[in-house]
Amino acid sequence: MKTTMKRVTTTVLALGMMSGPLAAAELRFTIWTGNEAHLKMLNGFAESFKAKHPDVTVKYETIPPGDYTQKLTFQLAGGNPPDAGWLMEDAAPTFASAGVLENLAPVLNKAEGYDFADFSKPALGLWTAGDKVYGVPFSTSPFVIFYNKDLFDKAGLEDPNALAAKGQWNMTKFQEVAKKLKDTSGKWGFEFKDGQGYDTRIMHALMPPIRAAGGDVWANKQCGFDKPEAVAAVKQLHDMVFKDKSIVPPGEQGDYFSGGSAMTINQISRASLMPKAGFKWGIAPLPTGAGGESPVIGQAGVVVFSAGKQKQLAAEFVAHVTNKENVAAAAQFFPPARKSVLESDAFIKSNNLIPPEQMKVVANAIAKGRVLPAHEKSPQILAAMKPRVDALWRANADVEASLKAICTAIQPLL
Amino acid sequence: MAKTLTMRDTTDREKASWLTLKMREAMEAWLFISPTLAGFLIFFVGPLIAVAWYSLTEWNLLTQQATFVGLDNYEDALFRNPDFWHVVRNSVIFAVGLVPLNMALALSLALPLSGRFPGVVIFRTVFFAPVVTSAVAWAIVWKFLLQGEAGFINQILAQIGIDGPNWLREPNWAMAAVIVTRVIKMVGLNMILYIAALQAIPRDYEAAARLEGASGWQIFRWITWPLLGPTTLVIMVITTIGSFKVFDHIYQMTGGGPENGTLVLAFYIYQQGFQFFDVGYASALAMIMFVIVMILTLFQLVLRRRDT
Amino acid sequence: MSVSLTRRRIRLLNRACWTIALCVVAIPFVFPFLWMVSSGFKSAAEIFGSPSLVPREWQWRNFIDVFNYQPFARQYFNSLYIAVTVTTLTLLVSSLAGYALARMRFAGAALIALFLMSALMVPEEVTIIPNFFMMRWAGLVDTHWPLILLPTFGPQGIMATFLMRQYFLALPKELEDAGKMDGLSRLGVWWRIALPMSRPALAAVAIITFLNSWNLFLEPLIFVSSLQKFTLPLALSNFTDPYGMPLWHLQLAATSLAVVPILIVYLIAQRQIIESFALSGVKG
């Protein structure tokens, strides 16, 4: 009885926030996936939200990932804001500092059984400022190595997991293996994330090896590209592309998922592409370097837009989507930042494509990993980096000078 | 007496009605022109004034906060930001590469194709086809054809033993590729304009010159070319303006890269305004672009007038 | 006899040389279309695998997947109806103004013409930001209104006005005067006499305006954000998987679908279209 009363009051409260007491509300929620399984799950969340808010429907609006942040900006700046939506990590600080994201803390703290403290602290770094919460990470997905087991077997090589078990899966071995794979199979040894390492995924290409070497792209407002660790790491990468010719070079295609490359780096959501791939495969941790194990995590969060008209309701929906139950349900696609889910056995077994022992790689990486660096000026930083990174990826490039040039370009922005 | 009176009366009345007629015509004319004029004021004059105003502010597209900063944005562009001059340089290279190439090719195609021979219509149709194709589609296709080793162009080059460059990955090649593919896209339009102009030249001129023993080149140099003058001017002006507003082509093919090698003004304005949310700076850039295009157009007009 | 024969032979040879040269030059004009259509039938892997123009396996599915991937039919329709609306409006507005500028005497006509002409020299990029704010103020962002209003009244519309004006100027006045004698109003003269006589100019304006709207890119990019409201040029660059990887085969299939119908219309009406453009340049 009590709960029913409560339910009624919250409904009334929520309705009060809306245009009219009787009007059915519709929340507009932007996402970048068009994947049917994802949509089915998201619609399930909207359905269960009706338990508390029977009159509320949620309309998911898919914006293609390539233009996502740009189109979202046009919607916000154009006076046509969605109520809530996904946000990519690199946009989070920009949006938060521009004041377009709503502080969710009041709603999250009040939400029944929400337990905000359950989220791992490092995973919240991008999304909180003081006690303000600008977004809740729904995907905290570490980068892992996807490998083509068939190509490893054919080349007579031990696969990365076997090497990792022996403690030999490091950057030197990685370079060696990639070259052997290329020489024996004629396929590329390694492909950058989605083949976009020279274009839209600059960071995803450079960051893991730099961190493995113990460096960072920037930290404490200091550019790190020109530090010795980073230079060494990038030099090795450059050699792999242009000397060993084992990494797919700029302007070429070597799609891992259709068998064009023996290894790639990506997040576990891509496992959904593997059943169609037609070869044996596995996932392994990133190779280590002088800096030891240093997993890299990519994030995406759910946010509420300040310009929206149904902020309270939208915030409640965010609280609903990121409660324990729903985070656990989403874990099969989007690795969670909730410790309770992460540590659960269910998570290790949640992905029917990836065997539990490999899922442990993922869980371990989430626990130890660090997110990609973000910055409120990240669009400018990326744009400033881009031409200099282009210069880096030429066969005759002076790696050290190019990295220095990157730092010169981005230091004022940091 | 009575007669004169009536006569005077009618002229007066005629005068009056003539006046009202004139007024009426003017009023009707204003009515006829009012939709165009209103649209022009709302969507062109107003925004132009607004841009001038925005350019004096610091204005964030996302936060919607504006503060007056005077000429700061202009100083930024002209003196502080090295990218700006690089972008202007690119725009100029693009125009200087595109306009002469386009016009020379257009004229060389128009000369044979202004005649009559079997197949002439087919050729005209072929050279004009890219003009009616969307710039986005055109750029998408060429982007594929110009890929590194796997690209079609380079595969063909490899078969005749040439190791083609990674066209869109090296700044100078990328600029050349962007210019050439744009010329192929747009040259048909100028070709048609030249054909129309060539066909309007009376045949007698050429016949008379031939009788006097003039060579083909002489006829072209001293008769055809001067007569094409007005058309050449029109073509030069529209092609130059067109080269400054190229956006979709660059956006699709290179996105301004590599190494900002194809970052031109129109794209830079878009980037600053809509990707970095810096409305003030983008507006200052727009004003600068406006001035550059105006000066170039006037310059061409003056040059032409002095010529003739 | 023999002299004229050799002369003829030389002329034939000359012509053959010309034709061959033109054929060679034509390759980069024709080939992209062939390659585009052929690649639209290939699998993603084959596009980069073999340079052959004939697909190993004809992937008809690509052309179905294009429609499953995004509301492509809807986007196609958007482009079509917007282009038709813009064309109709432009014809109406520009022929009215063009007629007034050409035929009616009123104070300031020359000044207005000069004033309007300045718009032809200013790239759209210059005024796009304030136009964006204005559309937001009017609540028209993420609608098709900006894509209709801006081309109709912007530089394209002004261009059309001048085209019409020049054509009206060249028309004989006598018929119109006769019409006035018969008691037709100005509007009547414009509608019943001037317009029917300017079919070529109207056709030119219609064709140029339609193509311009059909291929518009910057404005849709900025003003439209929901997939349902996309126009074709925007939709074409949008074939990526949920993770942002481009789906080349779909993109090329979609590009073919967007380009081929226009090409067919062009081939059917090529004479008219080419003449229209000739008219636009010479008179404008």
PDB file of C-alpha atoms in Angstrom, chain A residues 130-349:
ATOM      1  CA  GLY A 130      32.675  18.298  -7.074  1.00  0.00           C
ATOM      2  CA  ASP A 131      29.363  16.858  -5.979  1.00  0.00           C
ATOM      3  CA  LYS A 132      27.715  17.645  -9.283  1.00  0.00           C
ATOM      4  CA  VAL A 133      26.959  14.762 -11.604  1.00  0.00           C
ATOM      5  CA  TYR A 134      26.643  15.647 -15.271  1.00  0.00           C
ATOM      6  CA  GLY A 135      26.217  12.186 -16.596  1.00  0.00           C
ATOM      7  CA  VAL A 136      26.268   8.535 -15.690  1.00  0.00           C
ATOM      8  CA  PRO A 137      28.587   6.239 -17.629  1.00  0.00           C
ATOM      9  CA  PHE A 138      26.599   3.457 -19.241  1.00  0.00           C
ATOM     10  CA  SER A 139      29.493   1.941 -21.073  1.00  0.00           C
ATOM     11  CA  THR A 140      32.943   1.664 -19.575  1.00  0.00           C
ATOM     12  CA  SER A 141      34.573  -0.434 -22.164  1.00  0.00           C
ATOM     13  CA  PRO A 142      38.248  -1.270 -22.102  1.00  0.00           C
ATOM     14  CA  PHE A 143      40.249  -1.703 -25.253  1.00  0.00           C
ATOM     15  CA  VAL A 144      41.313  -5.234 -25.902  1.00  0.00           C
ATOM     16  CA  ILE A 145      43.131  -7.061 -28.661  1.00  0.00           C
ATOM     17  CA  PHE A 146      40.903  -9.050 -30.992  1.00  0.00           C
ATOM     18  CA  TYR A 147      42.892 -11.753 -32.728  1.00  0.00           C
ATOM     19  CA  ASN A 148      42.287 -14.144 -35.558  1.00  0.00           C
ATOM     20  CA  LYS A 149      43.143 -17.548 -34.093  1.00  0.00           C
ATOM     21  CA  ASP A 150      43.214 -19.230 -37.496  1.00  0.00           C
ATOM     22  CA  LEU A 151      45.940 -16.913 -38.752  1.00  0.00           C
ATOM     23  CA  PHE A 152      47.978 -17.410 -35.587  1.00  0.00           C
ATOM     24  CA  ASP A 153      47.668 -21.188 -35.932  1.00  0.00           C
ATOM     25  CA  LYS A 154      48.636 -21.086 -39.583  1.00  0.00           C
ATOM     26  CA  ALA A 155      51.728 -19.075 -38.754  1.00  0.00           C
ATOM     27  CA  GLY A 156      52.527 -21.526 -35.961  1.00  0.00           C
ATOM     28  CA  LEU A 157      52.434 -18.788 -33.364  1.00  0.00           C
ATOM     29  CA  GLU A 158      51.177 -18.834 -29.825  1.00  0.00           C
ATOM     30  CA  ASP A 159      48.113 -16.655 -29.490  1.00  0.00           C
ATOM     31  CA  PRO A 160      48.182 -13.482 -27.361  1.00  0.00           C
ATOM     32  CA  ASN A 161      46.307 -15.107 -24.477  1.00  0.00           C
ATOM     33  CA  ALA A 162      48.836 -17.902 -24.240  1.00  0.00           C
ATOM     34  CA  LEU A 163      51.630 -15.353 -24.328  1.00  0.00           C
ATOM     35  CA  ALA A 164      49.912 -13.231 -21.714  1.00  0.00           C
ATOM     36  CA  ALA A 165      49.586 -16.256 -19.452  1.00  0.00           C
ATOM     37  CA  LYS A 166      53.347 -16.655 -19.662  1.00  0.00           C
ATOM     38  CA  GLY A 167      53.857 -12.966 -19.029  1.00  0.00           C
ATOM     39  CA  GLN A 168      55.366 -12.455 -22.465  1.00  0.00           C
ATOM     40  CA  TRP A 169      52.655 -10.388 -24.102  1.00  0.00           C
ATOM     41  CA  ASN A 170      54.525  -7.121 -24.373  1.00  0.00           C
ATOM     42  CA  MET A 171      55.046  -4.528 -27.079  1.00  0.00           C
ATOM     43  CA  THR A 172      58.257  -6.129 -28.356  1.00  0.00           C
ATOM     44  CA  LYS A 173      56.511  -9.451 -28.758  1.00  0.00           C
ATOM     45  CA  PHE A 174      53.568  -7.681 -30.316  1.00  0.00           C
ATOM     46  CA  GLN A 175      55.773  -6.172 -32.993  1.00  0.00           C
ATOM     47  CA  GLU A 176      57.490  -9.498 -33.617  1.00  0.00           C
ATOM     48  CA  VAL A 177      54.240 -11.432 -33.868  1.00  0.00           C
ATOM     49  CA  ALA A 178      52.638  -8.852 -36.131  1.00  0.00           C
ATOM     50  CA  LYS A 179      55.539  -9.036 -38.548  1.00  0.00           C
ATOM     51  CA  LYS A 180      55.531 -12.825 -38.606  1.00  0.00           C
ATOM     52  CA  LEU A 181      51.817 -12.859 -39.243  1.00  0.00           C
ATOM     53  CA  LYS A 182      52.205 -10.450 -42.098  1.00  0.00           C
ATOM     54  CA  ASP A 183      55.110 -12.370 -43.611  1.00  0.00           C
ATOM     55  CA  THR A 184      53.490 -15.781 -43.387  1.00  0.00           C
ATOM     56  CA  SER A 185      49.880 -14.987 -44.257  1.00  0.00           C
ATOM     57  CA  GLY A 186      50.174 -11.956 -46.479  1.00  0.00           C
ATOM     58  CA  LYS A 187      47.392 -10.463 -44.391  1.00  0.00           C
ATOM     59  CA  TRP A 188      48.061  -7.418 -42.269  1.00  0.00           C
ATOM     60  CA  GLY A 189      49.369  -8.095 -38.783  1.00  0.00           C
ATOM     61  CA  PHE A 190      47.373  -5.393 -37.046  1.00  0.00           C
ATOM     62  CA  GLU A 191      44.664  -2.907 -37.840  1.00  0.00           C
ATOM     63  CA  PHE A 192      43.917   0.222 -35.795  1.00  0.00           C
ATOM     64  CA  LYS A 193      40.484   0.576 -34.283  1.00  0.00           C
ATOM     65  CA  ASP A 194      37.915   0.223 -37.047  1.00  0.00           C
ATOM     66  CA  GLY A 195      40.601   1.059 -39.569  1.00  0.00           C
ATOM     67  CA  GLN A 196      40.244   4.667 -38.515  1.00  0.00           C
ATOM     68  CA  GLY A 197      43.521   5.144 -36.667  1.00  0.00           C
ATOM     69  CA  TYR A 198      44.658   7.864 -39.020  1.00  0.00           C
ATOM     70  CA  ASP A 199      41.388   9.734 -39.244  1.00  0.00           C
ATOM     71  CA  THR A 200      38.746   9.829 -36.577  1.00  0.00           C
ATOM     72  CA  ARG A 201      40.453   7.494 -34.097  1.00  0.00           C
ATOM     73  CA  ILE A 202      43.793   9.185 -33.735  1.00  0.00           C
ATOM     74  CA  MET A 203      43.676   8.891 -29.968  1.00  0.00           C
ATOM     75  CA  HIS A 204      42.739   5.245 -29.993  1.00  0.00           C
ATOM     76  CA  ALA A 205      45.741   4.506 -32.161  1.00  0.00           C
ATOM     77  CA  LEU A 206      48.372   6.421 -30.235  1.00  0.00           C
ATOM     78  CA  MET A 207      47.200   6.222 -26.675  1.00  0.00           C
ATOM     79  CA  PRO A 208      47.519   2.506 -25.782  1.00  0.00           C
ATOM     80  CA  PRO A 209      51.174   2.110 -26.776  1.00  0.00           C
ATOM     81  CA  ILE A 210      52.091   5.437 -25.201  1.00  0.00           C
ATOM     82  CA  ARG A 211      50.486   4.425 -21.943  1.00  0.00           C
ATOM     83  CA  ALA A 212      52.048   0.996 -22.129  1.00  0.00           C
ATOM     84  CA  ALA A 213      55.428   2.695 -22.381  1.00  0.00           C
ATOM     85  CA  GLY A 214      54.601   4.603 -19.226  1.00  0.00           C
ATOM     86  CA  GLY A 215      53.791   7.907 -20.869  1.00  0.00           C
ATOM     87  CA  ASP A 216      50.571   9.733 -21.498  1.00  0.00           C
ATOM     88  CA  VAL A 217      49.197  11.985 -24.211  1.00  0.00           C
ATOM     89  CA  TRP A 218      48.714  14.728 -21.693  1.00  0.00           C
ATOM     90  CA  ALA A 219      48.392  14.984 -17.960  1.00  0.00           C
ATOM     91  CA  ASN A 220      48.028  17.922 -15.610  1.00  0.00           C
ATOM     92  CA  LYS A 221      47.747  20.335 -18.525  1.00  0.00           C
ATOM     93  CA  GLN A 222      51.112  19.183 -19.822  1.00  0.00           C
ATOM     94  CA  CYS A 223      51.444  17.674 -23.274  1.00  0.00           C
ATOM     95  CA  GLY A 224      53.049  14.244 -23.129  1.00  0.00           C
ATOM     96  CA  PHE A 225      53.534  13.401 -26.790  1.00  0.00           C
ATOM     97  CA  ASP A 226      57.097  14.671 -26.861  1.00  0.00           C
ATOM     98  CA  LYS A 227      58.234  12.887 -23.698  1.00  0.00           C
ATOM     99  CA  PRO A 228      60.818  10.147 -24.255  1.00  0.00           C
ATOM    100  CA  GLU A 229      58.387   7.294 -23.407  1.00  0.00           C
ATOM    101  CA  ALA A 230      55.856   8.518 -25.918  1.00  0.00           C
ATOM    102  CA  VAL A 231      58.459   9.121 -28.596  1.00  0.00           C
ATOM    103  CA  ALA A 232      59.817   5.604 -28.220  1.00  0.00           C
ATOM    104  CA  ALA A 233      56.335   4.093 -28.326  1.00  0.00           C
ATOM    105  CA  VAL A 234      55.280   6.006 -31.409  1.00  0.00           C
ATOM    106  CA  LYS A 235      58.581   5.272 -33.138  1.00  0.00           C
ATOM    107  CA  GLN A 236      57.921   1.592 -32.685  1.00  0.00           C
ATOM    108  CA  LEU A 237      54.438   1.992 -34.093  1.00  0.00           C
ATOM    109  CA  HIS A 238      55.781   4.000 -37.012  1.00  0.00           C
ATOM    110  CA  ASP A 239      58.318   1.269 -37.741  1.00  0.00           C
ATOM    111  CA  MET A 240      55.588  -1.325 -37.697  1.00  0.00           C
ATOM    112  CA  VAL A 241      53.609   0.655 -40.268  1.00  0.00           C
ATOM    113  CA  PHE A 242      56.395   1.671 -42.616  1.00  0.00           C
ATOM    114  CA  LYS A 243      59.371  -0.681 -41.989  1.00  0.00           C
ATOM    115  CA  ASP A 244      57.779  -3.990 -41.012  1.00  0.00           C
ATOM    116  CA  LYS A 245      54.681  -3.076 -42.983  1.00  0.00           C
ATOM    117  CA  SER A 246      52.706  -5.138 -40.513  1.00  0.00           C
ATOM    118  CA  ILE A 247      50.124  -2.492 -39.576  1.00  0.00           C
ATOM    119  CA  VAL A 248      47.573  -1.408 -42.147  1.00  0.00           C
ATOM    120  CA  PRO A 249      49.013   1.866 -43.446  1.00  0.00           C
ATOM    121  CA  PRO A 250      47.063   5.072 -44.113  1.00  0.00           C
ATOM    122  CA  GLY A 251      44.712   4.890 -47.045  1.00  0.00           C
ATOM    123  CA  GLU A 252      44.606   1.080 -47.107  1.00  0.00           C
ATOM    124  CA  GLN A 253      41.913  -1.347 -46.102  1.00  0.00           C
ATOM    125  CA  GLY A 254      42.609  -4.361 -43.947  1.00  0.00           C
ATOM    126  CA  ASP A 255      39.365  -5.038 -42.199  1.00  0.00           C
ATOM    127  CA  TYR A 256      39.938  -7.400 -39.294  1.00  0.00           C
ATOM    128  CA  PHE A 257      36.314  -8.427 -39.146  1.00  0.00           C
ATOM    129  CA  SER A 258      36.400  -9.755 -42.683  1.00  0.00           C
ATOM    130  CA  GLY A 259      39.745 -11.459 -42.166  1.00  0.00           C
ATOM    131  CA  GLY A 260      41.977  -8.766 -43.633  1.00  0.00           C
ATOM    132  CA  SER A 261      44.110  -8.381 -40.514  1.00  0.00           C
ATOM    133  CA  ALA A 262      45.260 -10.827 -37.883  1.00  0.00           C
ATOM    134  CA  MET A 263      44.759  -8.477 -34.941  1.00  0.00           C
ATOM    135  CA  THR A 264      42.980  -5.288 -34.122  1.00  0.00           C
ATOM    136  CA  ILE A 265      42.228  -3.192 -31.099  1.00  0.00           C
ATOM    137  CA  ASN A 266      38.651  -2.579 -30.137  1.00  0.00           C
ATOM    138  CA  GLN A 267      35.958  -2.806 -27.511  1.00  0.00           C
ATOM    139  CA  ILE A 268      33.917  -5.886 -26.695  1.00  0.00           C
ATOM    140  CA  SER A 269      30.774  -4.448 -28.237  1.00  0.00           C
ATOM    141  CA  ARG A 270      32.374  -5.380 -31.568  1.00  0.00           C
ATOM    142  CA  ALA A 271      32.163  -9.029 -30.599  1.00  0.00           C
ATOM    143  CA  SER A 272      28.713  -8.852 -32.120  1.00  0.00           C
ATOM    144  CA  LEU A 273      30.398  -8.711 -35.524  1.00  0.00           C
ATOM    145  CA  MET A 274      32.351 -11.903 -34.923  1.00  0.00           C
ATOM    146  CA  PRO A 275      29.768 -14.644 -35.545  1.00  0.00           C
ATOM    147  CA  LYS A 276      29.603 -13.499 -39.175  1.00  0.00           C
ATOM    148  CA  ALA A 277      33.372 -13.345 -39.515  1.00  0.00           C
ATOM    149  CA  GLY A 278      33.844 -17.025 -40.178  1.00  0.00           C
ATOM    150  CA  PHE A 279      37.108 -17.615 -38.348  1.00  0.00           C
ATOM    151  CA  LYS A 280      38.182 -18.628 -34.863  1.00  0.00           C
ATOM    152  CA  TRP A 281      38.953 -15.659 -32.713  1.00  0.00           C
ATOM    153  CA  GLY A 282      39.606 -14.451 -29.193  1.00  0.00           C
ATOM    154  CA  ILE A 283      40.213 -11.384 -27.118  1.00  0.00           C
ATOM    155  CA  ALA A 284      43.326 -10.652 -25.125  1.00  0.00           C
ATOM    156  CA  PRO A 285      44.666  -7.830 -23.005  1.00  0.00           C
ATOM    157  CA  LEU A 286      46.686  -5.020 -24.526  1.00  0.00           C
ATOM    158  CA  PRO A 287      50.397  -5.769 -24.747  1.00  0.00           C
ATOM    159  CA  THR A 288      52.372  -4.387 -21.842  1.00  0.00           C
ATOM    160  CA  GLY A 289      55.369  -2.125 -21.959  1.00  0.00           C
ATOM    161  CA  ALA A 290      57.819  -0.379 -19.707  1.00  0.00           C
ATOM    162  CA  GLY A 291      54.855   1.096 -17.905  1.00  0.00           C
ATOM    163  CA  GLY A 292      53.517  -2.347 -17.042  1.00  0.00           C
ATOM    164  CA  GLU A 293      49.905  -3.216 -17.505  1.00  0.00           C
ATOM    165  CA  SER A 294      47.993  -0.117 -18.486  1.00  0.00           C
ATOM    166  CA  PRO A 295      44.579  -0.836 -19.884  1.00  0.00           C
ATOM    167  CA  VAL A 296      42.771   1.969 -21.672  1.00  0.00           C
ATOM    168  CA  ILE A 297      39.067   2.496 -21.295  1.00  0.00           C
ATOM    169  CA  GLY A 298      36.590   4.194 -23.546  1.00  0.00           C
ATOM    170  CA  GLN A 299      33.423   5.583 -22.078  1.00  0.00           C
ATOM    171  CA  ALA A 300      30.001   6.785 -22.981  1.00  0.00           C
ATOM    172  CA  GLY A 301      27.484   8.316 -20.633  1.00  0.00           C
ATOM    173  CA  VAL A 302      23.833   9.132 -20.310  1.00  0.00           C
ATOM    174  CA  VAL A 303      23.057  12.796 -19.792  1.00  0.00           C
ATOM    175  CA  VAL A 304      20.101  15.153 -19.441  1.00  0.00           C
ATOM    176  CA  PHE A 305      20.150  18.401 -21.383  1.00  0.00           C
ATOM    177  CA  SER A 306      19.517  21.588 -19.436  1.00  0.00           C
ATOM    178  CA  ALA A 307      17.621  23.126 -22.302  1.00  0.00           C
ATOM    179  CA  GLY A 308      15.050  20.337 -22.281  1.00  0.00           C
ATOM    180  CA  LYS A 309      11.571  20.970 -20.974  1.00  0.00           C
ATOM    181  CA  GLN A 310      11.173  17.786 -18.947  1.00  0.00           C
ATOM    182  CA  LYS A 311      14.411  17.742 -17.040  1.00  0.00           C
ATOM    183  CA  GLN A 312      13.039  16.182 -13.866  1.00  0.00           C
ATOM    184  CA  LEU A 313      11.391  13.364 -15.731  1.00  0.00           C
ATOM    185  CA  ALA A 314      14.416  12.860 -17.948  1.00  0.00           C
ATOM    186  CA  ALA A 315      16.666  12.663 -14.912  1.00  0.00           C
ATOM    187  CA  GLU A 316      14.401  10.048 -13.397  1.00  0.00           C
ATOM    188  CA  PHE A 317      14.631   8.065 -16.586  1.00  0.00           C
ATOM    189  CA  VAL A 318      18.419   8.248 -16.441  1.00  0.00           C
ATOM    190  CA  ALA A 319      18.267   6.999 -12.868  1.00  0.00           C
ATOM    191  CA  HIS A 320      16.070   4.158 -14.043  1.00  0.00           C
ATOM    192  CA  VAL A 321      18.312   3.184 -16.960  1.00  0.00           C
ATOM    193  CA  THR A 322      21.402   3.158 -14.753  1.00  0.00           C
ATOM    194  CA  ASN A 323      19.980   1.347 -11.743  1.00  0.00           C
ATOM    195  CA  LYS A 324      21.535  -1.939 -10.672  1.00  0.00           C
ATOM    196  CA  GLU A 325      19.118  -4.140 -12.480  1.00  0.00           C
ATOM    197  CA  ASN A 326      19.329  -2.373 -15.825  1.00  0.00           C
ATOM    198  CA  VAL A 327      23.083  -1.926 -15.722  1.00  0.00           C
ATOM    199  CA  ALA A 328      23.355  -5.668 -15.215  1.00  0.00           C
ATOM    200  CA  ALA A 329      21.034  -6.256 -18.135  1.00  0.00           C
ATOM    201  CA  ALA A 330      23.050  -3.960 -20.361  1.00  0.00           C
ATOM    202  CA  ALA A 331      26.356  -5.527 -19.391  1.00  0.00           C
ATOM    203  CA  GLN A 332      26.251  -7.971 -22.284  1.00  0.00           C
ATOM    204  CA  PHE A 333      26.773  -5.027 -24.670  1.00  0.00           C
ATOM    205  CA  PHE A 334      28.100  -2.247 -22.509  1.00  0.00           C
ATOM    206  CA  PRO A 335      30.539  -3.109 -19.729  1.00  0.00           C
ATOM    207  CA  PRO A 336      29.370  -1.543 -16.490  1.00  0.00           C
ATOM    208  CA  ALA A 337      31.003   0.923 -14.138  1.00  0.00           C
ATOM    209  CA  ARG A 338      29.020  -0.426 -11.177  1.00  0.00           C
ATOM    210  CA  LYS A 339      31.281  -2.403  -8.892  1.00  0.00           C
ATOM    211  CA  SER A 340      28.511  -4.720  -7.759  1.00  0.00           C
ATOM    212  CA  VAL A 341      27.832  -5.792 -11.354  1.00  0.00           C
ATOM    213  CA  LEU A 342      31.454  -5.886 -12.350  1.00  0.00           C
ATOM    214  CA  GLU A 343      32.378  -8.232  -9.552  1.00  0.00           C
ATOM    215  CA  SER A 344      29.415 -10.474 -10.092  1.00  0.00           C
ATOM    216  CA  ASP A 345      29.711 -13.859 -11.669  1.00  0.00           C
ATOM    217  CA  ALA A 346      26.834 -12.910 -13.897  1.00  0.00           C
ATOM    218  CA  PHE A 347      28.909 -10.310 -15.665  1.00  0.00           C
ATOM    219  CA  ILE A 348      31.663 -12.764 -16.515  1.00  0.00           C
ATOM    220  CA  LYS A 349      29.020 -14.998 -18.050  1.00  0.00           C
TER     221      LYS A 349
END
